[in-house]
PDB file of C-alpha atoms in Angstrom:
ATOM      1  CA  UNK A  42       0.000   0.000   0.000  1.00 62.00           C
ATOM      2  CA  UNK A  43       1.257   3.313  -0.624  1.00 77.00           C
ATOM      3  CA  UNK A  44       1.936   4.578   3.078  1.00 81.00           C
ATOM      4  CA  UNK A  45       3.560   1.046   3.871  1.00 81.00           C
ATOM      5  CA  UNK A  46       0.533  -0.326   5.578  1.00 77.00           C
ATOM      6  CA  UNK A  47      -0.689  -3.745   4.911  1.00 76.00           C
ATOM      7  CA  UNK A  48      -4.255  -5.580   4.272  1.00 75.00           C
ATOM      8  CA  UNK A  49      -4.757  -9.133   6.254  1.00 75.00           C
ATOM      9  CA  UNK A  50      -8.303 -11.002   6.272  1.00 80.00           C
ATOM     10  CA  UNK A  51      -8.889 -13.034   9.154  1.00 82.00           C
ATOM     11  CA  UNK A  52     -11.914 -14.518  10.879  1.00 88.00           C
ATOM     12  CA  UNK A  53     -11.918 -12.351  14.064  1.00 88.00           C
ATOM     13  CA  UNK A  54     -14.206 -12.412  16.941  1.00 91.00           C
ATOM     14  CA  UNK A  55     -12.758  -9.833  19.480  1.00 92.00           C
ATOM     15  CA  UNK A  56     -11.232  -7.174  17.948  1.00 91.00           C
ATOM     16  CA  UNK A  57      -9.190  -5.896  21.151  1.00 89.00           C
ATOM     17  CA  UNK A  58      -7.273  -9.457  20.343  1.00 89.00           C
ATOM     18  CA  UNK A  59      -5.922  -8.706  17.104  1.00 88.00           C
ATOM     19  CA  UNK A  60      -2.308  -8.500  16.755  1.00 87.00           C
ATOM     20  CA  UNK A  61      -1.760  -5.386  15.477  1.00 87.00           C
ATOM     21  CA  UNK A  62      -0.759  -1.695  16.474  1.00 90.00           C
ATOM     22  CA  UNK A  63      -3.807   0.221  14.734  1.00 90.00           C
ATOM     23  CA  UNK A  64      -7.256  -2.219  13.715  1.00 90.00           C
ATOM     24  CA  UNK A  65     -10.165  -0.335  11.883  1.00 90.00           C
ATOM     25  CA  UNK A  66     -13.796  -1.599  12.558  1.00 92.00           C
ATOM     26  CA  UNK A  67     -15.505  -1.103   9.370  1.00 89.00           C
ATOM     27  CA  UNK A  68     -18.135  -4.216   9.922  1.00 90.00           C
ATOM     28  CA  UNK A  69     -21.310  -2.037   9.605  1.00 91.00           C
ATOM     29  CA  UNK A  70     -24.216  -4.751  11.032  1.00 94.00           C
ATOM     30  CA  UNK A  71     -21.051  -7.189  12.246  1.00 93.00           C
ATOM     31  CA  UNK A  72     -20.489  -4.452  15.018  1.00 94.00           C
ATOM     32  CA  UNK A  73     -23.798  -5.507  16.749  1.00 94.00           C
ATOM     33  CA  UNK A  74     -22.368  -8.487  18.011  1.00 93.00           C
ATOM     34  CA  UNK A  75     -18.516  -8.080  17.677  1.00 93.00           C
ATOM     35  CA  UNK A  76     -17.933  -4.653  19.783  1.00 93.00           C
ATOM     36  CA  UNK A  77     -21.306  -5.359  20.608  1.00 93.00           C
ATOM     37  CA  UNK A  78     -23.086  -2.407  20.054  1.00 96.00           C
ATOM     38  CA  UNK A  79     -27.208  -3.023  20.207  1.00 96.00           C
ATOM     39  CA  UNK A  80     -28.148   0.130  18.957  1.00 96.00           C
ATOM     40  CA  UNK A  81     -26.993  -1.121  14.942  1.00 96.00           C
ATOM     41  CA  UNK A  82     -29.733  -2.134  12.976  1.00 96.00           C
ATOM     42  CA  UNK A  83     -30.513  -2.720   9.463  1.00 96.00           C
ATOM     43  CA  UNK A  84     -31.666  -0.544   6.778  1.00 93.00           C
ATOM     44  CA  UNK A  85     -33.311  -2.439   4.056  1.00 93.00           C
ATOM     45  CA  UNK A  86     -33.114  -1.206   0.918  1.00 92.00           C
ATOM     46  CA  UNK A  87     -34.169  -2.416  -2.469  1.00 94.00           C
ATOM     47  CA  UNK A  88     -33.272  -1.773  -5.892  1.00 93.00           C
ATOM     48  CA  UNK A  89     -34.206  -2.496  -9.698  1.00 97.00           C
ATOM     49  CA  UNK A  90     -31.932  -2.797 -12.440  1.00 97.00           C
ATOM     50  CA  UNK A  91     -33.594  -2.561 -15.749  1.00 98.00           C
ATOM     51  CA  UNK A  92     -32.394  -2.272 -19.416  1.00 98.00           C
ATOM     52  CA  UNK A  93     -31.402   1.492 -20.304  1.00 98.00           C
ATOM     53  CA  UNK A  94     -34.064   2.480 -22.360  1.00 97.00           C
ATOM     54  CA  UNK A  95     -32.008   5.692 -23.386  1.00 97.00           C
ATOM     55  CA  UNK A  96     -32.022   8.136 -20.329  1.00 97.00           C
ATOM     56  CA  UNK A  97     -28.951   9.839 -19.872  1.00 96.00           C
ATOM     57  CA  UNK A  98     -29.681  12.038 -16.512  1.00 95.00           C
ATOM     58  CA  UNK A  99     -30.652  10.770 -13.276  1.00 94.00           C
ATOM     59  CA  UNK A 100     -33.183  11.645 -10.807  1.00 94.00           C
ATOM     60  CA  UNK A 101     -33.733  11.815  -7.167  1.00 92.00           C
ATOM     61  CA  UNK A 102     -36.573  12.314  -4.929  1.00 91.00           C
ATOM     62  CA  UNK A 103     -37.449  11.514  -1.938  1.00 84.00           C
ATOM     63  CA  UNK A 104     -39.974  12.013   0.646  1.00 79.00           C
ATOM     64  CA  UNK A 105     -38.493  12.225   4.115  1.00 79.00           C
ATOM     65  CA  UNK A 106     -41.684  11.141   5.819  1.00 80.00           C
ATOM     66  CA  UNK A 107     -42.025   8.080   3.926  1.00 80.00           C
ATOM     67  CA  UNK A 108     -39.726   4.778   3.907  1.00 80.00           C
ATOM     68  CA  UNK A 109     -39.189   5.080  -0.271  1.00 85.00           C
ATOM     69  CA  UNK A 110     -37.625   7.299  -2.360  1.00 89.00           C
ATOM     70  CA  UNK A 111     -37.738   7.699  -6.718  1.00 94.00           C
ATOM     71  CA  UNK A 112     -34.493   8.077  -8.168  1.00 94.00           C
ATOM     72  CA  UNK A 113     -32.923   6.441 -11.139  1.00 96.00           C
ATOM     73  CA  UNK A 114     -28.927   6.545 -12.183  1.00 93.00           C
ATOM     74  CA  UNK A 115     -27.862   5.216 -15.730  1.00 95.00           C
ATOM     75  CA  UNK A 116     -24.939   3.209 -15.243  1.00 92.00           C
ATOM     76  CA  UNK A 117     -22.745   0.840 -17.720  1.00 91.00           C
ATOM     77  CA  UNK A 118     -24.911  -2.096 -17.700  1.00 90.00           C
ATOM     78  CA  UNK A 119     -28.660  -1.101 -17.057  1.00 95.00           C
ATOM     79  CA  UNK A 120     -30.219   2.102 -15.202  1.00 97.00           C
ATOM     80  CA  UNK A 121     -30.587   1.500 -11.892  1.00 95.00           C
ATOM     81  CA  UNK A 122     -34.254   2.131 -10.142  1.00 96.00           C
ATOM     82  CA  UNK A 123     -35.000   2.856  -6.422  1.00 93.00           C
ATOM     83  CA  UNK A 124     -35.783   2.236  -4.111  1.00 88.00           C
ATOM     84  CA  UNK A 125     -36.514   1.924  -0.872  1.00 91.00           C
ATOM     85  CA  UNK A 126     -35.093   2.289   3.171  1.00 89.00           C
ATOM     86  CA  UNK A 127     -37.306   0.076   5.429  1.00 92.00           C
ATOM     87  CA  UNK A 128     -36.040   0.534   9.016  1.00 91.00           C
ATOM     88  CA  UNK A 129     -34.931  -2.613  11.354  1.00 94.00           C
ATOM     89  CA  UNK A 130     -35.778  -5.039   8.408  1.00 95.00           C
ATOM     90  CA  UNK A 131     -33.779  -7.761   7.447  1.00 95.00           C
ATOM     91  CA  UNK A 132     -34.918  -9.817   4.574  1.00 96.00           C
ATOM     92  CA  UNK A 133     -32.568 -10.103   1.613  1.00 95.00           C
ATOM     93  CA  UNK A 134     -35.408 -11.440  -0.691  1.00 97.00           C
ATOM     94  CA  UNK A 135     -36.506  -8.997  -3.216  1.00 97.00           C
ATOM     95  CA  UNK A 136     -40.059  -8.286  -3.251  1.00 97.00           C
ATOM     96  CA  UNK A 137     -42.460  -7.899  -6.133  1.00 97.00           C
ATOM     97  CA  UNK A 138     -44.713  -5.654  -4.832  1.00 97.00           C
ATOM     98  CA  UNK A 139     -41.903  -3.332  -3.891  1.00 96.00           C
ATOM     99  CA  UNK A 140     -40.384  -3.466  -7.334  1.00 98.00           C
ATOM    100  CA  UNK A 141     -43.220  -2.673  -9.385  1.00 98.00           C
ATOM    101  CA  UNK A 142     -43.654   0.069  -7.197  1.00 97.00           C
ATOM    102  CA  UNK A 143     -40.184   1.050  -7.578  1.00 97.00           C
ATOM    103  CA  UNK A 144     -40.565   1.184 -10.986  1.00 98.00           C
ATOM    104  CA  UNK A 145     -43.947   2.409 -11.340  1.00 98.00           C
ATOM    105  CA  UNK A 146     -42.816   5.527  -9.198  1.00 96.00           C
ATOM    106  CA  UNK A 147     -40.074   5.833 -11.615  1.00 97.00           C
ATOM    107  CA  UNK A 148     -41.902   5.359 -14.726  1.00 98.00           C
ATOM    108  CA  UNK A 149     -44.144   8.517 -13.747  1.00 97.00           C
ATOM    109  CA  UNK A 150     -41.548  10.539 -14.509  1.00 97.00           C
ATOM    110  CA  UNK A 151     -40.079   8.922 -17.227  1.00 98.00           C
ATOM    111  CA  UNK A 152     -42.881   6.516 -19.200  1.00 98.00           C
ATOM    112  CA  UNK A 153     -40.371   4.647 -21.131  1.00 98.00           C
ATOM    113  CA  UNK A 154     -39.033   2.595 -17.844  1.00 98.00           C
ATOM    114  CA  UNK A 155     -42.311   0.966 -17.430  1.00 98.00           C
ATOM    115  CA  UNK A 156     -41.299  -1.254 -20.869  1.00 97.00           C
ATOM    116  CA  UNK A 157     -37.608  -1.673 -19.975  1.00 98.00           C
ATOM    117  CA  UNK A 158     -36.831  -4.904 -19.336  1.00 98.00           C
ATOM    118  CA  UNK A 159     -35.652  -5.977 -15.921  1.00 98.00           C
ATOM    119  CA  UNK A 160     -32.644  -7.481 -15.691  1.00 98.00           C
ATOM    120  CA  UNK A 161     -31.817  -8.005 -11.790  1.00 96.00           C
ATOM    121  CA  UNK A 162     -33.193  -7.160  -8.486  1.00 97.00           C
ATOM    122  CA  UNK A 163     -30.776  -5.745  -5.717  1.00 94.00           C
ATOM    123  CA  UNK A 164     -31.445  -5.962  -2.179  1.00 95.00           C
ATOM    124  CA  UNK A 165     -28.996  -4.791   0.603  1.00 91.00           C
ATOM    125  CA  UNK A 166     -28.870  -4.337   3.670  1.00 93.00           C
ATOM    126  CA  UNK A 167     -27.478  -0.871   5.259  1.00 91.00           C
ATOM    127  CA  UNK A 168     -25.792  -0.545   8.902  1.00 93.00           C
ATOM    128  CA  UNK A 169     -27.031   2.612  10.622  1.00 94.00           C
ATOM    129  CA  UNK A 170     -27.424   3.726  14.374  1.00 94.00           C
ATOM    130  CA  UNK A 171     -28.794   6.615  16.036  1.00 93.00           C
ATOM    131  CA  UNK A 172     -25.496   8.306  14.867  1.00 91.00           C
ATOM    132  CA  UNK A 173     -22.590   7.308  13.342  1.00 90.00           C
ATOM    133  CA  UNK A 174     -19.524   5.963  14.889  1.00 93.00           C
ATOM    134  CA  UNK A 175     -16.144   7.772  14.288  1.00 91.00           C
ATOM    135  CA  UNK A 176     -14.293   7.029  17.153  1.00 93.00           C
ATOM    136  CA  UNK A 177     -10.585   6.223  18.359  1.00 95.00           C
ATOM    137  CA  UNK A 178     -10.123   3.666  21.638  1.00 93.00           C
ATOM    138  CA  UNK A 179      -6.699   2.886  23.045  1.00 95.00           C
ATOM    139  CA  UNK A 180      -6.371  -0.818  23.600  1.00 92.00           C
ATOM    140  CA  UNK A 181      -3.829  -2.170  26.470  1.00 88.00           C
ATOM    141  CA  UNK A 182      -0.386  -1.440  25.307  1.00 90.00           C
ATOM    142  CA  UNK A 183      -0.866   1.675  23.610  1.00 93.00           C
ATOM    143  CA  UNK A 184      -2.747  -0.827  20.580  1.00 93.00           C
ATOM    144  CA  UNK A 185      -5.612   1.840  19.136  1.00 95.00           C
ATOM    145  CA  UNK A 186      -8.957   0.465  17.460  1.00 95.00           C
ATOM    146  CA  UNK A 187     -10.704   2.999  15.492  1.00 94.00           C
ATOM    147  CA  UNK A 188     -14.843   1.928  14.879  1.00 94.00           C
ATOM    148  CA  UNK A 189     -16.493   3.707  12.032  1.00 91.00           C
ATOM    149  CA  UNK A 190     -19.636   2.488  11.191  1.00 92.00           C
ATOM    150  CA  UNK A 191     -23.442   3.278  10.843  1.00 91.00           C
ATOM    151  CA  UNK A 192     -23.510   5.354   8.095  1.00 88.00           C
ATOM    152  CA  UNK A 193     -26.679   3.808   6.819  1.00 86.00           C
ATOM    153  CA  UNK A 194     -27.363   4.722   3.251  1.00 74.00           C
ATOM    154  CA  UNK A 195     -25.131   7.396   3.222  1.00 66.00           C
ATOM    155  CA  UNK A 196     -21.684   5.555   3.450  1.00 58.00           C
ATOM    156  CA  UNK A 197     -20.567   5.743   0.027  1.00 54.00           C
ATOM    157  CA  UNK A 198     -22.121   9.556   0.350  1.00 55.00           C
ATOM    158  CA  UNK A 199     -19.953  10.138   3.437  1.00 57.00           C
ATOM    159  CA  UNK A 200     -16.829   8.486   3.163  1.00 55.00           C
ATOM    160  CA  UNK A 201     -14.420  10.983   2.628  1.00 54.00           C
ATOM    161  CA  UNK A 202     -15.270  13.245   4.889  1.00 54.00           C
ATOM    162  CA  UNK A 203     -14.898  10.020   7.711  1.00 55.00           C
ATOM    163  CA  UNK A 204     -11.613   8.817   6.772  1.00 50.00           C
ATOM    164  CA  UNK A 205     -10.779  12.670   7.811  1.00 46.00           C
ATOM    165  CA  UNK A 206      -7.331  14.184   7.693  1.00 40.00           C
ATOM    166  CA  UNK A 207      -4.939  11.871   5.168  1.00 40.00           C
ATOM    167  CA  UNK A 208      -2.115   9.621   7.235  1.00 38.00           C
ATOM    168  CA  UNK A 209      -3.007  10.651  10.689  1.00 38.00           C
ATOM    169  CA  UNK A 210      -7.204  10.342  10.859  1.00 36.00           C
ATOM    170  CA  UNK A 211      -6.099   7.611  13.879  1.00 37.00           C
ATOM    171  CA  UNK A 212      -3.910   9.880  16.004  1.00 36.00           C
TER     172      UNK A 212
END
């Protein structure tokens, strides 16, 4: 890596017993029973994937009050519907229901999705908590373990500004 630090994957079930001088806890739901921390839950969300049927923008909007949102990105590969965010939920089963709603909302702003074709259905499951977790702990000889998680949906959203300053966001 290009500060000299180094990548190891290990089954691990405490992580104040891993050998090494600085260990990051990016396990998102894993946390609830590995630090443990109860208040991580699940947020369910679900996602359609249907052949592009031209659109070159995207869309987003969403209703705060309500556990969906309408947005749709064109990526390489298909234009990607949403979606939903059901709290505490845990199935990994997509629904029907849920996506022809998901592209019914969708297809009210843009007709032509309601003929794409449908080419996969994406469900995922996002670690949140009351707030996130950005926080340094100093193990037993001097041994620090920094826990970020709980971003929810908003991980990919948030990420740089969490990994904070570059080379010393763990000091």
């Amino acid at each position: 890596m290009e500060l000299g630090g180094t990548v190891e994957e290990a089954s691990v079930v405490d992580l104040t017993e891993v050998p090494a001088s600085v260990v990051v806890n990016c396990t998102g739901l894993g946390s609830l029973n590995l630090v443990p921390d109860r208040s991580v839950r699940p947020v369910r969300g679900q996602l359609v994937v249907v052949e592009n049927p031209g659109i070159t923008t995207w869309l987003t909007s969403v209703d705060h009050a309500a556990d969906t949102s309408t947005y749709f990105f064109p990526q390489p590969g298909g234009l990607i519907l949403g979606g939903t965010a059901e709290d505490n939920a845990w199935s990994m089963t997509p629904d029907p229901a849920t996506a022809e709603a998901i592209i019914a909302r969708c297809a009210a702003f843009r007709p032509e999705i309601a003929d794409a074709r449908v080419l996969e259905h994406r469900v995922g499951l996002r670690p949140t908590r009351p707030s996130v977790r950005l926080e340094r702990e100093v193990l037993r000889g001097g041994r620090v373990l920094v826990h970020n998680y709980g971003h929810g949906g908003a991980g990919i959203t948030v990420a740089w500004g969490v990994r904070g300053r570059r080379r010393t966001w763990w000091e």
